Short mmCIF file of C-alpha atoms in Angstrom, two decimals:
data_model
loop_
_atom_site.label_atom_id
_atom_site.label_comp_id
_atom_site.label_asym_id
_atom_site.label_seq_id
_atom_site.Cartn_x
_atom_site.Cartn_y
_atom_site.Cartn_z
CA UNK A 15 -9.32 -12.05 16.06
CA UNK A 16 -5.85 -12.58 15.82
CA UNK A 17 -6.06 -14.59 12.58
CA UNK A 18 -8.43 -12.03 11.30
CA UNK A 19 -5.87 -8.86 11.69
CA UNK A 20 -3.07 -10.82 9.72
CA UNK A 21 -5.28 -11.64 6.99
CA UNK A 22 -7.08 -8.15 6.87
CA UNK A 23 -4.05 -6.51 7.22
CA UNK A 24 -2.14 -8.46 5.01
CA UNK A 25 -4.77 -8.10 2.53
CA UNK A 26 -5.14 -4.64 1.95
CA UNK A 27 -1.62 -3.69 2.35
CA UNK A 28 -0.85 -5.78 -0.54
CA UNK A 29 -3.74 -4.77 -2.78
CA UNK A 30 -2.95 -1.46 -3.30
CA UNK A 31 -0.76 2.38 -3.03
CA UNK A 32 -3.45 4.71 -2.36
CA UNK A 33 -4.65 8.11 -1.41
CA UNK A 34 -4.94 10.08 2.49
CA UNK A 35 -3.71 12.80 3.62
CA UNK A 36 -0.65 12.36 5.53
CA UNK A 37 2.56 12.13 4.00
CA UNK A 38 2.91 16.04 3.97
CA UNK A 39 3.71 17.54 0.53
CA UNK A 40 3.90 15.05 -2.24
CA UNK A 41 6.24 16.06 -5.27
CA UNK A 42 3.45 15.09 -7.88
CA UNK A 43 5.11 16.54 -11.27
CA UNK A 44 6.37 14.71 -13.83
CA UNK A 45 10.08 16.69 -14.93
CA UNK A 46 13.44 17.13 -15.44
CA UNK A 47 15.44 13.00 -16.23
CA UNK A 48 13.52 9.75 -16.74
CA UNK A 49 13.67 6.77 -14.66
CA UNK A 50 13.79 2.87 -16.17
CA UNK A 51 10.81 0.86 -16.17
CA UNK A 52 13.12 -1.13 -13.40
CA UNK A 53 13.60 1.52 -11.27
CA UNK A 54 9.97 2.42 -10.58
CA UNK A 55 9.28 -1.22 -10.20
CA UNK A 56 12.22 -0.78 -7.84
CA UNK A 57 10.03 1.83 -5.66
CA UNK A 58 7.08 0.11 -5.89
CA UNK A 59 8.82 -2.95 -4.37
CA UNK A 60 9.66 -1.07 -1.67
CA UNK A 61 6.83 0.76 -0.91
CA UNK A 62 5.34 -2.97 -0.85
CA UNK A 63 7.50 -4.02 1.57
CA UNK A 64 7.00 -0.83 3.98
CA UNK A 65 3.10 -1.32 3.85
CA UNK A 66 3.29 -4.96 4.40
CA UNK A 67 5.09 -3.89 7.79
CA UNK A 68 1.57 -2.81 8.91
CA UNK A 69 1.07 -6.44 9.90
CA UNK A 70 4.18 -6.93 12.02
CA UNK A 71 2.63 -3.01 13.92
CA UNK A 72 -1.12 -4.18 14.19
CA UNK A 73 -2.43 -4.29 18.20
CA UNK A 74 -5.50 -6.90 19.21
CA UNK A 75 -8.61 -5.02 18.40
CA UNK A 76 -10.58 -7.53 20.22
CA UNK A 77 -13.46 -6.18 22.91
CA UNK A 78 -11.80 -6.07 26.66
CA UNK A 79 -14.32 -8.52 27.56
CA UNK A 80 -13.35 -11.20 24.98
CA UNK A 81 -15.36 -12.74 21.70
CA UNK A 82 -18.47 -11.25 21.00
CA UNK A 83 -19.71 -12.93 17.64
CA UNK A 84 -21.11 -10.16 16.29
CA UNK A 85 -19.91 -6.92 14.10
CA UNK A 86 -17.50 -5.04 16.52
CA UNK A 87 -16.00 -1.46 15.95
CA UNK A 88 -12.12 -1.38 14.42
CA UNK A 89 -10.15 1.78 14.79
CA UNK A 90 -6.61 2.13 14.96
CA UNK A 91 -3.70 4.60 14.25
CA UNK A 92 -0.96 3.35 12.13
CA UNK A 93 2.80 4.14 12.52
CA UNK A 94 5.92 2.62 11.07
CA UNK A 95 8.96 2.47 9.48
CA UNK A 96 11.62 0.81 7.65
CA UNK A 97 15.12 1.04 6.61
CA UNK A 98 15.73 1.37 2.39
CA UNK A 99 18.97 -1.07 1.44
CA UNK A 100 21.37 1.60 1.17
CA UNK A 101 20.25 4.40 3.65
CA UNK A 102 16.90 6.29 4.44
CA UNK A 103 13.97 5.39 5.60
CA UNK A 104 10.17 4.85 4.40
CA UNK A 105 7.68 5.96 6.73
CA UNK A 106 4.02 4.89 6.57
CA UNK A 107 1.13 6.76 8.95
CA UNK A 108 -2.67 6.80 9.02
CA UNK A 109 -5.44 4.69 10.52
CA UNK A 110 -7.62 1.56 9.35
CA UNK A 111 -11.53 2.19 10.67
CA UNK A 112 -14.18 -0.35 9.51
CA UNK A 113 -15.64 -3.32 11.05
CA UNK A 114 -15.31 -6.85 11.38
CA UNK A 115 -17.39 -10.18 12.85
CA UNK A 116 -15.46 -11.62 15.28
CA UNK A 117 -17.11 -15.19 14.66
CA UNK A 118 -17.45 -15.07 10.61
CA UNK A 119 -14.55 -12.32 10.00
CA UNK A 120 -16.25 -10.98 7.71
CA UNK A 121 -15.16 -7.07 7.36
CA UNK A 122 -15.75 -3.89 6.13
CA UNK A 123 -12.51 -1.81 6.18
CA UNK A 124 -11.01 1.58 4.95
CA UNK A 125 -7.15 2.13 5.01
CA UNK A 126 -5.97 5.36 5.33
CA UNK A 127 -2.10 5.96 4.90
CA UNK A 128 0.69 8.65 3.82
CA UNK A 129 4.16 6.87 2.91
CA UNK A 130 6.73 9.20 3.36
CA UNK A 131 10.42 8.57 0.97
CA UNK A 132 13.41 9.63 3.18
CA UNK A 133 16.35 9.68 1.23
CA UNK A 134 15.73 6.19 0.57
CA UNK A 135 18.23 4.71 -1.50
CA UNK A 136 17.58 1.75 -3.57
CA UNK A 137 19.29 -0.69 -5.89
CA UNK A 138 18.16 -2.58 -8.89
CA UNK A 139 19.69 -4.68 -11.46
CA UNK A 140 21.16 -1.34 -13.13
CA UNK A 141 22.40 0.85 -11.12
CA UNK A 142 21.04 2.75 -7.38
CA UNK A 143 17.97 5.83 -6.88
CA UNK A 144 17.49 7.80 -4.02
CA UNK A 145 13.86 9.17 -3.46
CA UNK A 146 11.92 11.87 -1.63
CA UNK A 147 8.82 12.51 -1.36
CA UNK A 148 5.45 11.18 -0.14
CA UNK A 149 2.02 9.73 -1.77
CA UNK A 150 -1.06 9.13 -0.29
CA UNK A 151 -2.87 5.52 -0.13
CA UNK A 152 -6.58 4.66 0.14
CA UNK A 153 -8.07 0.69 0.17
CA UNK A 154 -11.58 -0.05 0.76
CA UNK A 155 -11.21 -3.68 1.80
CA UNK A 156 -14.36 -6.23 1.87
CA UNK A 157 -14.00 -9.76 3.55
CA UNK A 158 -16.80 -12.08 3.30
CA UNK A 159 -17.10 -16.23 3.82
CA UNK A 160 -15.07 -17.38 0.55
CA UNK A 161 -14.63 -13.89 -1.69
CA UNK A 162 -12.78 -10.54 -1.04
CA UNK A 163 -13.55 -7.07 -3.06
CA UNK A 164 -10.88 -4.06 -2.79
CA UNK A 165 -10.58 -0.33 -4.73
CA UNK A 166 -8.71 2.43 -3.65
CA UNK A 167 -6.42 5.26 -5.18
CA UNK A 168 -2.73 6.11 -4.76
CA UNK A 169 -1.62 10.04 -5.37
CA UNK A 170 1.47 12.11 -5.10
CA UNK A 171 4.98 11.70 -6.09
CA UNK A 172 8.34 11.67 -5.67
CA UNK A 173 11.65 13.42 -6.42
CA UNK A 174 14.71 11.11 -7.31
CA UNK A 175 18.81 10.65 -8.08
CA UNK A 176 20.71 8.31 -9.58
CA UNK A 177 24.10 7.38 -9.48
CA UNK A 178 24.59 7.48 -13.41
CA UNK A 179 23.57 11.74 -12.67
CA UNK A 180 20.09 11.48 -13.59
CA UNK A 181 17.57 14.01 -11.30
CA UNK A 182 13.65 14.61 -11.89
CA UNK A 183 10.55 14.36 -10.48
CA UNK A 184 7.71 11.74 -10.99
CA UNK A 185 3.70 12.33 -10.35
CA UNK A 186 1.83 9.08 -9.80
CA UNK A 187 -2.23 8.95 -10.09
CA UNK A 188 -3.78 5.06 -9.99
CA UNK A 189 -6.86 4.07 -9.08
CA UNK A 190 -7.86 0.04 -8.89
CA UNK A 191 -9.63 -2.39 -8.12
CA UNK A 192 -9.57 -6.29 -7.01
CA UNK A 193 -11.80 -9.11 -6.41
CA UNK A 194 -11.69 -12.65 -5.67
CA UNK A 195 -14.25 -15.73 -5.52
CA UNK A 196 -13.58 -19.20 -4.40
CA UNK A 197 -12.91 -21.52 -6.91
CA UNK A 198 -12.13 -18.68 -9.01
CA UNK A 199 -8.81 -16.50 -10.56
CA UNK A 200 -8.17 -13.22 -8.90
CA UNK A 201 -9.52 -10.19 -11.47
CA UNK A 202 -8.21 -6.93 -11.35
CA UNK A 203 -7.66 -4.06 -12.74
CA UNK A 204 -4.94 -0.71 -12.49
CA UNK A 205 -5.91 2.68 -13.96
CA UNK A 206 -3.84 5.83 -14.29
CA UNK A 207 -0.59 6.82 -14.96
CA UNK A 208 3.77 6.40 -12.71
CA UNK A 209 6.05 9.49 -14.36
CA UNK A 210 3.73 9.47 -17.34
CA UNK A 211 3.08 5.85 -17.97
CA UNK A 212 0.24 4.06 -18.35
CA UNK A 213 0.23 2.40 -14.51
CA UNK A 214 -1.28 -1.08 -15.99
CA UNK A 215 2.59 -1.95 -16.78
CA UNK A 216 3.45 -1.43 -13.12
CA UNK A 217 2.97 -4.25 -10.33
CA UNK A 218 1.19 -1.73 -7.90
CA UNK A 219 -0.40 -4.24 -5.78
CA UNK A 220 2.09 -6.18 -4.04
CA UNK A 221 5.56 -4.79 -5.00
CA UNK A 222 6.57 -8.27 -6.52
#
């Protein structure tokens, strides 16, 4: 079971940025200054990294009375956070429900989450951005014997400062989707739009 959590969890956290309904009131216009394509790779990388902490939070959600081998129930609340490199925090809270075999691991999960931007202030190969603001992630993970499927959505936005004076506001809207085969190449794809761009330009999967 154990083995299964760090691969499910893994899994979807690194898929995709999605939509729920918990990050409180995203800022999801597009106005005022525009960011570099760097920079919103920049948030994206660390909205990665604060979703891949789901893995380090996860709790056994193995039956009391051991193995079964057989589809079991999964529910569990979701609550973390980290530190951004130069101050703030990211905040990620929500649930994963599904199921999973205990003796095949195959699964059937939904991820739920709200990632919240504290002041988080982050630096790229140009210059530093602080963001606010919260969006909303969905994943629809499936695990079989050999093959994975994903999709999901990831809505809101976020407000943001720079140190060369630059201010505005960015609305992000993505849906995708993800599936791998044995033997085979990953294929997926990334719809939508990041502060009015197309979102296919983005790595919105794993941040890297």
């Amino acid at each position: 079971m154990q083995r299964y959590q760090k691969s499910m969890y893994g899994l979807a956290a690194g898929l995709a940025l999605t939509l729920a309904a918990c990050s409180g009131d995203p800022v999801g216009v597009n106005s005022g200054d525009e960011l570099t394509d760097t920079e919103i790779q920049a948030i994206f990388n660390a909205l990665g990294d604060a979703i891949g902490g789901i893995d380090a939070s996860a709790h056994r959600v193995a039956p009391l009375d051991g193995i079964q081998m057989a589809d079991i129930d999964v529910s569990q609340d979701i609550s973390v956070s980290s530190q951004c490199n130069l101050g703030g925090e990211i905040s990620v809270d929500g649930s994963v429900d599904g199921t999973v075999n205990d003796e095949t691991f195959a699964s059937d999960i939904e991820m739920e989450v709200g990632v919240q931007f504290d002041a988080c202030g982050l630096e790229t190969d140009q210059n530093t951005v602080s963001v606010d603001g919260g969006i909303d992630y969905y994943a629809h993970v499936v695990l079989s014997d050999g093959s994975f499927s994903a999709d999901g959505t990831q809505e809101g936005g976020f407000s943001f400062t720079t140190d060369d004076g630059r201010t505005g506001s960015c609305a992000i809207d993505i849906d995708f989707s993800a599936s791998y085969t044995e033997g085979e190449s990953v294929q997926s794809s990334i719809t939508g739009t990041v502060c009015g761009r197309s979102a296919d330009q983005f790595n919105a999967y794993t941040g890297t």
